[in-house]
Amino acid sequence: MKITEHLKNAKKTVFSFEILPPLKGQSLNELLEGIAPLMEFNPPFVDVTYHREEFIYKKHPNGLLEKVSTKKRPGTVGICAAIMNRFHVDAVPHLLCGGFTKEETENALIDLNFIGVENVLALRGDAPKTEGRFEPEKDGHHFASELVEQIIRMNNGKYLHEETETSFHTNFCVGVAGYPEKHFEAPSLKFDLKYLKDKIDKGAEYIVTQMFFDNQKFFEFERKVREAGIEVPIIPGLKPITTLGQITMLPRTFFLDLPDALTDELVKCKTNAEVKEVGIAWAIAQSKELVAAGVPSLHFYTMSKADATYKIAKEVF
Ligand code: FAD
């Protein structure tokens, strides 16, 4: 079912979450077993990320490990099929501009349609860590809005090399990313919202936000999104802090602020177990306020580790 229909049918805020494909050489079963407890909270959909590169470790005869970057992390499409078969929930694959030609995108969408996927989250992706700035593939898309356009064209039966409309239409519901603290490349939130609107005008039907730790930033973002004339559902993305290292890693990686009240509590912690407790308590408080405000779904970035999200969901849903 389409995400928009799930949200329309829901009588209250629903629970949803995101997982990452396992690294090469790791089992899918472990991942599926790990997320099984989260099914208690009846998520109507589960997102599966896509990664343009993955790092694997090559062991040399002298015992030293070398970090090797490969082009793409496999698994997103297969995991979507496995999730739908095993848990009977909708799987939402993330689809990137980066690393894909338009034809590869078209082929990926055909595969997704054939396995019964009805929703995709259309994203640009970031530059690989070895490159400074995002560069599309030759004959690939520069921005997520162009990817949205291609998906909608396929929904209308228009394939890349076909002159005329084909008889077979896909029917994807397309989601896109939004950034309460603006995307790091955008000179201002106003600029970023202009291009968020562009994605919606091109046919995207819902927005999932980057994680944030201050609900006021989300509420302010939501207000500005509505002022910009965007009416689609906005799903807040949440991540509980579980290690001390994340105090510096999360702002650096995702270009966001942590509120002083949260960092003050975190730095008092002596162990990661204490950090996790503070992180979970913070996320529970955030979740309760967002549910009270009537958000359509709370979407958790689990990083494929379900225990913290389980504890939060147990308190909130
Ligand atoms: P876009 O919407 O294309 O925007 C990128 C930048 O370009 C913005 O600054 C925007 O303001 C600007 N812009 C847009 N259109 C134009 C235009 N026409 N002219 C000039 N400027 C323009 N990354 C992954 O690699 N894999 C994932 O699975 C993944 N999942 C994600 C899930 C969510 C919910 C979120 C929020 C992010 C995710 N990301 C993922 C990260 C994402 O790929 C990066 O944040 C990326 O840098 C931007 O992607 P976007 O789709 O928001 O890009």
mmCIF file of C-alpha atoms and ligand atoms in Angstrom:
data_model
loop_
_atom_site.group_PDB
_atom_site.id
_atom_site.type_symbol
_atom_site.label_atom_id
_atom_site.label_comp_id
_atom_site.label_asym_id
_atom_site.label_seq_id
_atom_site.Cartn_x
_atom_site.Cartn_y
_atom_site.Cartn_z
ATOM 1 C CA MET A 1 0.000 0.000 0.000
ATOM 2 C CA LYS A 2 1.158 3.563 -0.589
ATOM 3 C CA ILE A 3 2.630 5.443 2.363
ATOM 4 C CA THR A 4 0.116 8.220 1.816
ATOM 5 C CA GLU A 5 -2.729 5.700 2.149
ATOM 6 C CA HIS A 6 -1.210 4.213 5.303
ATOM 7 C CA LEU A 7 -1.040 7.691 6.802
ATOM 8 C CA LYS A 8 -4.546 8.580 5.685
ATOM 9 C CA ASN A 9 -5.986 5.360 7.164
ATOM 10 C CA ALA A 10 -4.162 5.698 10.483
ATOM 11 C CA LYS A 11 -6.193 7.053 13.382
ATOM 12 C CA LYS A 12 -3.071 8.162 15.249
ATOM 13 C CA THR A 13 0.675 8.591 14.810
ATOM 14 C CA VAL A 14 2.240 5.420 13.409
ATOM 15 C CA PHE A 15 5.639 3.911 14.154
ATOM 16 C CA SER A 16 8.157 3.384 11.328
ATOM 17 C CA PHE A 17 11.873 2.891 11.074
ATOM 18 C CA GLU A 18 14.900 2.672 8.793
ATOM 19 C CA ILE A 19 17.529 -0.047 8.486
ATOM 20 C CA LEU A 20 20.820 -0.356 6.609
ATOM 21 C CA PRO A 21 21.812 -3.321 4.447
ATOM 22 C CA PRO A 22 24.425 -5.425 6.241
ATOM 23 C CA LEU A 23 28.037 -5.124 5.167
ATOM 24 C CA LYS A 24 29.284 -7.699 2.687
ATOM 25 C CA GLY A 25 29.924 -11.007 4.409
ATOM 26 C CA GLN A 26 27.320 -10.410 7.132
ATOM 27 C CA SER A 27 24.058 -12.287 7.289
ATOM 28 C CA LEU A 28 20.636 -10.884 6.476
ATOM 29 C CA ASN A 29 19.053 -13.246 8.971
ATOM 30 C CA GLU A 30 20.812 -11.511 11.850
ATOM 31 C CA LEU A 31 19.360 -8.193 10.680
ATOM 32 C CA LEU A 32 15.850 -9.618 10.307
ATOM 33 C CA GLU A 33 16.029 -11.314 13.733
ATOM 34 C CA GLY A 34 17.251 -8.031 15.174
ATOM 35 C CA ILE A 35 14.303 -5.986 13.914
ATOM 36 C CA ALA A 36 11.650 -8.674 14.571
ATOM 37 C CA PRO A 37 10.816 -7.288 18.071
ATOM 38 C CA LEU A 38 9.935 -3.905 16.502
ATOM 39 C CA MET A 39 7.017 -5.544 14.676
ATOM 40 C CA GLU A 40 5.162 -5.453 18.025
ATOM 41 C CA PHE A 41 4.484 -1.758 17.276
ATOM 42 C CA ASN A 42 2.866 -2.496 13.895
ATOM 43 C CA PRO A 43 5.007 -0.389 11.578
ATOM 44 C CA PRO A 44 3.118 -0.016 8.291
ATOM 45 C CA PHE A 45 6.441 0.440 6.507
ATOM 46 C CA VAL A 46 10.170 -0.046 6.934
ATOM 47 C CA ASP A 47 12.762 1.969 4.997
ATOM 48 C CA VAL A 48 15.894 0.322 3.620
ATOM 49 C CA THR A 49 18.779 2.676 2.886
ATOM 50 C CA TYR A 50 21.029 2.572 -0.155
ATOM 51 C CA HIS A 51 24.753 3.205 0.029
ATOM 52 C CA ARG A 52 26.843 4.367 -2.800
ATOM 53 C CA GLU A 53 30.038 2.971 -1.363
ATOM 54 C CA GLU A 54 30.968 0.522 1.319
ATOM 55 C CA PHE A 55 34.173 -0.104 3.137
ATOM 56 C CA ILE A 56 35.456 -3.617 3.507
ATOM 57 C CA TYR A 57 38.669 -4.767 5.118
ATOM 58 C CA LYS A 58 41.275 -6.716 3.182
ATOM 59 C CA LYS A 59 43.680 -8.742 5.335
ATOM 60 C CA HIS A 60 47.296 -8.746 4.187
ATOM 61 C CA PRO A 61 49.697 -11.692 4.849
ATOM 62 C CA ASN A 62 51.440 -9.517 7.482
ATOM 63 C CA GLY A 63 48.151 -9.318 9.392
ATOM 64 C CA LEU A 64 47.485 -5.652 8.640
ATOM 65 C CA LEU A 65 44.001 -4.649 7.590
ATOM 66 C CA GLU A 66 43.509 -2.354 4.623
ATOM 67 C CA LYS A 67 40.277 -0.378 4.274
ATOM 68 C CA VAL A 68 39.004 -0.801 0.721
ATOM 69 C CA SER A 69 36.186 1.251 -0.750
ATOM 70 C CA THR A 70 33.925 -0.517 -3.255
ATOM 71 C CA LYS A 71 31.423 1.184 -5.536
ATOM 72 C CA LYS A 72 28.044 0.240 -4.055
ATOM 73 C CA ARG A 73 26.727 -1.644 -1.070
ATOM 74 C CA PRO A 74 24.425 -4.412 -2.322
ATOM 75 C CA GLY A 75 21.267 -5.611 -0.659
ATOM 76 C CA THR A 76 18.587 -2.899 -0.705
ATOM 77 C CA VAL A 77 16.259 -4.592 -3.218
ATOM 78 C CA GLY A 78 16.723 -8.095 -1.758
ATOM 79 C CA ILE A 79 16.118 -6.870 1.785
ATOM 80 C CA CYS A 80 12.899 -5.141 0.682
ATOM 81 C CA ALA A 81 11.637 -8.460 -0.725
ATOM 82 C CA ALA A 82 12.679 -10.312 2.443
ATOM 83 C CA ILE A 83 10.956 -7.783 4.727
ATOM 84 C CA MET A 84 7.707 -7.896 2.770
ATOM 85 C CA ASN A 85 7.713 -11.721 2.736
ATOM 86 C CA ARG A 86 8.589 -12.203 6.350
ATOM 87 C CA PHE A 87 6.804 -9.375 8.137
ATOM 88 C CA HIS A 88 4.034 -8.493 5.665
ATOM 89 C CA VAL A 89 4.768 -4.784 5.898
ATOM 90 C CA ASP A 90 5.637 -2.401 3.090
ATOM 91 C CA ALA A 91 9.327 -1.892 2.423
ATOM 92 C CA VAL A 92 10.531 1.491 1.171
ATOM 93 C CA PRO A 93 13.852 1.343 -0.655
ATOM 94 C CA HIS A 94 15.965 4.481 -0.839
ATOM 95 C CA LEU A 95 16.964 5.312 -4.371
ATOM 96 C CA LEU A 96 19.895 7.610 -5.150
ATOM 97 C CA CYS A 97 20.908 9.839 -8.039
ATOM 98 C CA GLY A 98 24.588 9.263 -7.159
ATOM 99 C CA GLY A 99 26.184 6.275 -8.843
ATOM 100 C CA PHE A 100 23.243 5.638 -11.173
ATOM 101 C CA THR A 101 22.695 6.434 -14.817
ATOM 102 C CA LYS A 102 19.081 7.121 -15.761
ATOM 103 C CA GLU A 103 18.917 3.715 -17.394
ATOM 104 C CA GLU A 104 20.169 1.960 -14.248
ATOM 105 C CA THR A 105 17.497 3.835 -12.312
ATOM 106 C CA GLU A 106 14.849 2.710 -14.759
ATOM 107 C CA ASN A 107 16.025 -0.906 -14.441
ATOM 108 C CA ALA A 108 16.068 -0.712 -10.637
ATOM 109 C CA LEU A 109 12.507 0.662 -10.646
ATOM 110 C CA ILE A 110 11.338 -2.200 -12.893
ATOM 111 C CA ASP A 111 12.853 -4.743 -10.456
ATOM 112 C CA LEU A 112 11.257 -2.975 -7.497
ATOM 113 C CA ASN A 113 7.882 -2.932 -9.209
ATOM 114 C CA PHE A 114 8.147 -6.626 -10.039
ATOM 115 C CA ILE A 115 8.809 -7.598 -6.405
ATOM 116 C CA GLY A 116 5.784 -5.585 -5.267
ATOM 117 C CA VAL A 117 7.398 -2.425 -3.885
ATOM 118 C CA GLU A 118 4.970 0.502 -4.094
ATOM 119 C CA ASN A 119 6.969 3.295 -2.443
ATOM 120 C CA VAL A 120 10.444 4.748 -2.869
ATOM 121 C CA LEU A 121 12.355 7.517 -1.108
ATOM 122 C CA ALA A 122 14.098 9.545 -3.826
ATOM 123 C CA LEU A 123 17.413 11.086 -2.766
ATOM 124 C CA ARG A 124 20.414 12.685 -4.341
ATOM 125 C CA GLY A 125 23.014 10.990 -2.134
ATOM 126 C CA ASP A 126 26.323 12.484 -1.063
ATOM 127 C CA ALA A 127 29.734 12.575 -2.677
ATOM 128 C CA PRO A 128 31.827 9.473 -1.946
ATOM 129 C CA LYS A 129 34.220 10.099 0.950
ATOM 130 C CA THR A 130 37.134 10.078 -1.506
ATOM 131 C CA GLU A 131 35.605 12.965 -3.512
ATOM 132 C CA GLY A 132 34.970 16.531 -2.423
ATOM 133 C CA ARG A 133 31.632 17.316 -3.987
ATOM 134 C CA PHE A 134 28.684 15.494 -5.457
ATOM 135 C CA GLU A 135 29.053 14.668 -9.134
ATOM 136 C CA PRO A 136 26.328 12.767 -10.961
ATOM 137 C CA GLU A 137 27.131 9.837 -13.219
ATOM 138 C CA LYS A 138 27.435 10.651 -16.909
ATOM 139 C CA ASP A 139 23.767 10.576 -17.908
ATOM 140 C CA GLY A 140 22.675 10.516 -14.269
ATOM 141 C CA HIS A 141 20.618 12.972 -12.218
ATOM 142 C CA HIS A 142 22.057 16.053 -10.473
ATOM 143 C CA PHE A 143 19.239 16.565 -7.975
ATOM 144 C CA ALA A 144 16.588 14.431 -6.278
ATOM 145 C CA SER A 145 13.887 16.452 -8.080
ATOM 146 C CA GLU A 146 15.085 14.988 -11.400
ATOM 147 C CA LEU A 147 14.863 11.487 -9.963
ATOM 148 C CA VAL A 148 11.310 12.213 -8.780
ATOM 149 C CA GLU A 149 10.495 13.351 -12.314
ATOM 150 C CA GLN A 150 11.811 10.107 -13.811
ATOM 151 C CA ILE A 151 9.772 7.972 -11.387
ATOM 152 C CA ILE A 152 6.602 9.920 -12.124
ATOM 153 C CA ARG A 153 7.226 9.579 -15.872
ATOM 154 C CA MET A 154 7.407 5.809 -15.398
ATOM 155 C CA ASN A 155 4.154 5.952 -13.422
ATOM 156 C CA ASN A 156 2.749 7.552 -16.564
ATOM 157 C CA GLY A 157 4.097 4.728 -18.725
ATOM 158 C CA LYS A 158 6.993 6.752 -20.161
ATOM 159 C CA TYR A 159 10.277 4.868 -20.337
ATOM 160 C CA LEU A 160 13.592 6.395 -21.427
ATOM 161 C CA HIS A 161 13.927 4.978 -24.900
ATOM 162 C CA GLU A 162 10.247 4.631 -25.767
ATOM 163 C CA GLU A 163 8.813 7.276 -28.040
ATOM 164 C CA THR A 164 5.268 6.503 -26.964
ATOM 165 C CA GLU A 165 3.520 5.679 -23.728
ATOM 166 C CA THR A 166 3.772 1.956 -22.873
ATOM 167 C CA SER A 167 0.781 -0.062 -21.751
ATOM 168 C CA PHE A 168 2.417 -0.898 -18.413
ATOM 169 C CA HIS A 169 2.453 1.865 -15.803
ATOM 170 C CA THR A 170 4.265 1.650 -12.464
ATOM 171 C CA ASN A 171 2.469 3.201 -9.513
ATOM 172 C CA PHE A 172 5.134 4.346 -7.059
ATOM 173 C CA CYS A 173 4.384 6.725 -4.225
ATOM 174 C CA VAL A 174 7.495 8.888 -3.911
ATOM 175 C CA GLY A 175 8.894 10.366 -0.717
ATOM 176 C CA VAL A 176 11.711 12.900 -0.434
ATOM 177 C CA ALA A 177 14.063 14.238 2.241
ATOM 178 C CA GLY A 178 13.596 17.494 4.164
ATOM 179 C CA TYR A 179 16.002 19.225 6.529
ATOM 180 C CA PRO A 180 14.695 21.110 9.599
ATOM 181 C CA GLU A 181 18.192 22.580 10.054
ATOM 182 C CA LYS A 182 18.594 23.020 6.262
ATOM 183 C CA HIS A 183 20.697 20.918 3.921
ATOM 184 C CA PHE A 184 24.386 21.647 4.447
ATOM 185 C CA GLU A 185 24.972 22.881 0.904
ATOM 186 C CA ALA A 186 21.992 25.256 0.844
ATOM 187 C CA PRO A 187 22.911 28.878 1.617
ATOM 188 C CA SER A 188 19.674 29.340 3.602
ATOM 189 C CA LEU A 189 16.580 27.457 4.718
ATOM 190 C CA LYS A 190 14.546 29.597 2.317
ATOM 191 C CA PHE A 191 16.712 28.400 -0.593
ATOM 192 C CA ASP A 192 16.404 24.788 0.544
ATOM 193 C CA LEU A 193 12.601 25.061 0.862
ATOM 194 C CA LYS A 194 12.356 26.374 -2.686
ATOM 195 C CA TYR A 195 13.914 23.133 -3.916
ATOM 196 C CA LEU A 196 11.925 21.022 -1.473
ATOM 197 C CA LYS A 197 8.820 22.521 -3.093
ATOM 198 C CA ASP A 198 10.287 21.691 -6.492
ATOM 199 C CA LYS A 199 10.427 17.989 -5.477
ATOM 200 C CA ILE A 200 6.790 18.096 -4.366
ATOM 201 C CA ASP A 201 5.681 19.992 -7.486
ATOM 202 C CA LYS A 202 7.338 17.268 -9.563
ATOM 203 C CA GLY A 203 5.216 14.615 -7.862
ATOM 204 C CA ALA A 204 6.655 13.600 -4.476
ATOM 205 C CA GLU A 205 3.869 12.874 -2.007
ATOM 206 C CA TYR A 206 5.499 12.957 1.411
ATOM 207 C CA ILE A 207 8.595 14.216 3.229
ATOM 208 C CA VAL A 208 10.815 12.428 5.762
ATOM 209 C CA THR A 209 13.069 14.725 7.748
ATOM 210 C CA GLN A 210 16.677 14.486 8.708
ATOM 211 C CA MET A 211 17.117 13.672 12.396
ATOM 212 C CA PHE A 212 16.847 16.563 14.865
ATOM 213 C CA PHE A 213 17.102 16.791 18.630
ATOM 214 C CA ASP A 214 15.196 20.000 19.267
ATOM 215 C CA ASN A 215 11.485 19.721 18.482
ATOM 216 C CA GLN A 216 11.179 23.492 18.168
ATOM 217 C CA LYS A 217 13.357 23.244 15.049
ATOM 218 C CA PHE A 218 10.935 20.705 13.586
ATOM 219 C CA PHE A 219 7.854 22.791 14.429
ATOM 220 C CA GLU A 220 9.465 25.912 12.918
ATOM 221 C CA PHE A 221 10.420 23.919 9.791
ATOM 222 C CA GLU A 222 6.882 22.553 9.491
ATOM 223 C CA ARG A 223 5.473 26.083 9.731
ATOM 224 C CA LYS A 224 7.811 27.347 6.996
ATOM 225 C CA VAL A 225 7.093 24.333 4.769
ATOM 226 C CA ARG A 226 3.373 25.090 5.005
ATOM 227 C CA GLU A 227 4.009 28.805 4.328
ATOM 228 C CA ALA A 228 5.906 27.738 1.204
ATOM 229 C CA GLY A 229 2.683 26.121 -0.013
ATOM 230 C CA ILE A 230 3.702 22.490 0.582
ATOM 231 C CA GLU A 231 0.791 20.436 1.864
ATOM 232 C CA VAL A 232 2.066 16.834 1.878
ATOM 233 C CA PRO A 233 2.636 14.871 5.137
ATOM 234 C CA ILE A 234 5.918 15.590 6.948
ATOM 235 C CA ILE A 235 7.342 12.626 8.869
ATOM 236 C CA PRO A 236 9.871 13.533 11.554
ATOM 237 C CA GLY A 237 13.051 11.418 11.687
ATOM 238 C CA LEU A 238 14.442 10.602 15.140
ATOM 239 C CA LYS A 239 17.608 8.986 16.368
ATOM 240 C CA PRO A 240 18.389 8.154 19.990
ATOM 241 C CA ILE A 241 21.951 8.947 21.000
ATOM 242 C CA THR A 242 23.595 5.748 22.248
ATOM 243 C CA THR A 243 27.326 6.508 22.496
ATOM 244 C CA LEU A 244 29.361 9.447 23.737
ATOM 245 C CA GLY A 245 31.182 9.687 20.415
ATOM 246 C CA GLN A 246 27.913 10.660 18.737
ATOM 247 C CA ILE A 247 28.000 14.045 20.523
ATOM 248 C CA THR A 248 30.609 15.146 18.017
ATOM 249 C CA MET A 249 29.951 12.678 15.198
ATOM 250 C CA LEU A 250 26.260 13.502 14.621
ATOM 251 C CA PRO A 251 26.645 17.300 14.271
ATOM 252 C CA ARG A 252 29.712 16.813 12.058
ATOM 253 C CA THR A 253 28.126 14.199 9.813
ATOM 254 C CA PHE A 254 24.573 15.494 9.587
ATOM 255 C CA PHE A 255 25.114 19.248 10.040
ATOM 256 C CA LEU A 256 22.766 19.644 12.995
ATOM 257 C CA ASP A 257 22.862 21.106 16.501
ATOM 258 C CA LEU A 258 22.462 19.246 19.753
ATOM 259 C CA PRO A 259 20.623 21.284 22.405
ATOM 260 C CA ASP A 260 22.753 22.336 25.406
ATOM 261 C CA ALA A 261 20.331 20.637 27.813
ATOM 262 C CA LEU A 262 21.049 17.311 26.086
ATOM 263 C CA THR A 263 24.835 17.654 25.804
ATOM 264 C CA ASP A 264 25.042 18.856 29.441
ATOM 265 C CA GLU A 265 23.412 15.584 30.529
ATOM 266 C CA LEU A 266 25.469 13.452 28.151
ATOM 267 C CA VAL A 267 28.867 14.750 29.231
ATOM 268 C CA LYS A 268 28.064 13.887 32.857
ATOM 269 C CA CYS A 269 27.801 10.197 31.879
ATOM 270 C CA LYS A 270 30.664 7.895 32.817
ATOM 271 C CA THR A 271 29.762 4.908 30.632
ATOM 272 C CA ASN A 272 28.066 4.283 27.287
ATOM 273 C CA ALA A 273 25.254 2.540 29.193
ATOM 274 C CA GLU A 274 24.524 5.838 30.990
ATOM 275 C CA VAL A 275 24.756 7.731 27.688
ATOM 276 C CA LYS A 276 22.236 5.355 26.167
ATOM 277 C CA GLU A 277 19.835 5.888 29.059
ATOM 278 C CA VAL A 278 20.017 9.673 28.632
ATOM 279 C CA GLY A 279 19.667 9.359 24.832
ATOM 280 C CA ILE A 280 16.618 7.126 25.127
ATOM 281 C CA ALA A 281 14.963 9.360 27.734
ATOM 282 C CA TRP A 282 15.522 12.383 25.459
ATOM 283 C CA ALA A 283 14.042 10.573 22.458
ATOM 284 C CA ILE A 284 11.004 9.459 24.502
ATOM 285 C CA ALA A 285 10.334 13.070 25.541
ATOM 286 C CA GLN A 286 10.760 14.246 21.938
ATOM 287 C CA SER A 287 8.461 11.483 20.672
ATOM 288 C CA LYS A 288 5.691 12.212 23.177
ATOM 289 C CA GLU A 289 5.672 15.899 22.266
ATOM 290 C CA LEU A 290 5.604 15.108 18.536
ATOM 291 C CA VAL A 291 2.771 12.597 18.948
ATOM 292 C CA ALA A 292 0.811 15.157 20.978
ATOM 293 C CA ALA A 293 1.337 17.601 18.099
ATOM 294 C CA GLY A 294 -0.240 15.052 15.734
ATOM 295 C CA VAL A 295 2.669 14.089 13.463
ATOM 296 C CA PRO A 296 1.667 11.326 11.006
ATOM 297 C CA SER A 297 4.510 8.948 11.885
ATOM 298 C CA LEU A 298 7.610 8.835 14.074
ATOM 299 C CA HIS A 299 10.394 7.474 11.902
ATOM 300 C CA PHE A 300 13.409 6.042 13.717
ATOM 301 C CA TYR A 301 16.929 5.822 12.384
ATOM 302 C CA THR A 302 17.857 2.504 13.985
ATOM 303 C CA MET A 303 21.230 2.002 12.259
ATOM 304 C CA SER A 304 19.995 -1.633 12.264
ATOM 305 C CA LYS A 305 20.244 -1.808 16.087
ATOM 306 C CA ALA A 306 16.737 -2.192 17.427
ATOM 307 C CA ASP A 307 17.103 -2.187 21.214
ATOM 308 C CA ALA A 308 17.066 1.582 21.853
ATOM 309 C CA THR A 309 14.200 2.119 19.396
ATOM 310 C CA TYR A 310 12.302 -0.759 21.053
ATOM 311 C CA LYS A 311 12.554 0.907 24.476
ATOM 312 C CA ILE A 312 11.323 4.222 23.074
ATOM 313 C CA ALA A 313 8.447 2.661 21.131
ATOM 314 C CA LYS A 314 7.374 0.674 24.224
ATOM 315 C CA GLU A 315 6.889 3.991 26.067
ATOM 316 C CA VAL A 316 5.276 5.888 23.232
ATOM 317 C CA PHE A 317 3.087 3.484 21.204
HETATM 318 P P1 FAD B 1 18.382 17.362 -3.140
HETATM 319 O O1 FAD B 1 16.945 17.502 -2.809
HETATM 320 O O2 FAD B 1 18.751 17.121 -4.549
HETATM 321 O O3 FAD B 1 19.115 18.631 -2.566
HETATM 322 C C1 FAD B 1 20.545 18.686 -2.472
HETATM 323 C C2 FAD B 1 20.998 20.130 -2.350
HETATM 324 O O4 FAD B 1 20.822 20.806 -3.598
HETATM 325 C C3 FAD B 1 20.209 20.961 -1.341
HETATM 326 O O5 FAD B 1 21.104 21.873 -0.750
HETATM 327 C C4 FAD B 1 19.181 21.693 -2.181
HETATM 328 O O6 FAD B 1 18.763 22.912 -1.590
HETATM 329 C C5 FAD B 1 19.951 21.924 -3.467
HETATM 330 N N1 FAD B 1 19.145 21.911 -4.685
HETATM 331 C C6 FAD B 1 18.149 21.072 -5.011
HETATM 332 N N2 FAD B 1 17.706 21.310 -6.262
HETATM 333 C C7 FAD B 1 18.456 22.324 -6.746
HETATM 334 C C8 FAD B 1 18.495 23.012 -8.004
HETATM 335 N N3 FAD B 1 17.665 22.705 -8.989
HETATM 336 N N4 FAD B 1 19.411 24.011 -8.158
HETATM 337 C C9 FAD B 1 20.273 24.330 -7.145
HETATM 338 N N5 FAD B 1 20.270 23.708 -5.942
HETATM 339 C C10 FAD B 1 19.383 22.719 -5.751
HETATM 340 N N6 FAD B 1 21.971 9.145 1.649
HETATM 341 C C11 FAD B 1 22.372 7.957 1.138
HETATM 342 O O7 FAD B 1 23.444 7.877 0.542
HETATM 343 N N7 FAD B 1 21.588 6.827 1.267
HETATM 344 C C12 FAD B 1 20.394 6.851 1.904
HETATM 345 O O8 FAD B 1 19.717 5.822 1.989
HETATM 346 C C13 FAD B 1 19.949 8.089 2.473
HETATM 347 N N8 FAD B 1 18.760 8.179 3.120
HETATM 348 C C14 FAD B 1 18.339 9.386 3.605
HETATM 349 C C15 FAD B 1 17.085 9.479 4.231
HETATM 350 C C16 FAD B 1 16.625 10.690 4.744
HETATM 351 C C17 FAD B 1 15.275 10.772 5.400
HETATM 352 C C18 FAD B 1 17.460 11.847 4.654
HETATM 353 C C19 FAD B 1 17.002 13.155 5.234
HETATM 354 C C20 FAD B 1 18.700 11.776 4.030
HETATM 355 C C21 FAD B 1 19.154 10.555 3.492
HETATM 356 N N9 FAD B 1 20.385 10.452 2.837
HETATM 357 C C22 FAD B 1 20.782 9.238 2.317
HETATM 358 C C23 FAD B 1 21.279 11.613 2.719
HETATM 359 C C24 FAD B 1 21.059 12.435 1.417
HETATM 360 O O9 FAD B 1 21.380 11.642 0.293
HETATM 361 C C25 FAD B 1 21.946 13.667 1.495
HETATM 362 O O10 FAD B 1 21.520 14.510 2.522
HETATM 363 C C26 FAD B 1 22.178 14.450 0.198
HETATM 364 O O11 FAD B 1 23.252 15.354 0.414
HETATM 365 C C27 FAD B 1 20.986 15.276 -0.265
HETATM 366 O O12 FAD B 1 19.986 14.510 -0.722
HETATM 367 P P2 FAD B 1 18.562 15.191 -1.128
HETATM 368 O O13 FAD B 1 17.760 14.114 -1.724
HETATM 369 O O14 FAD B 1 18.022 15.939 0.000
HETATM 370 O O15 FAD B 1 19.073 16.185 -2.290
#
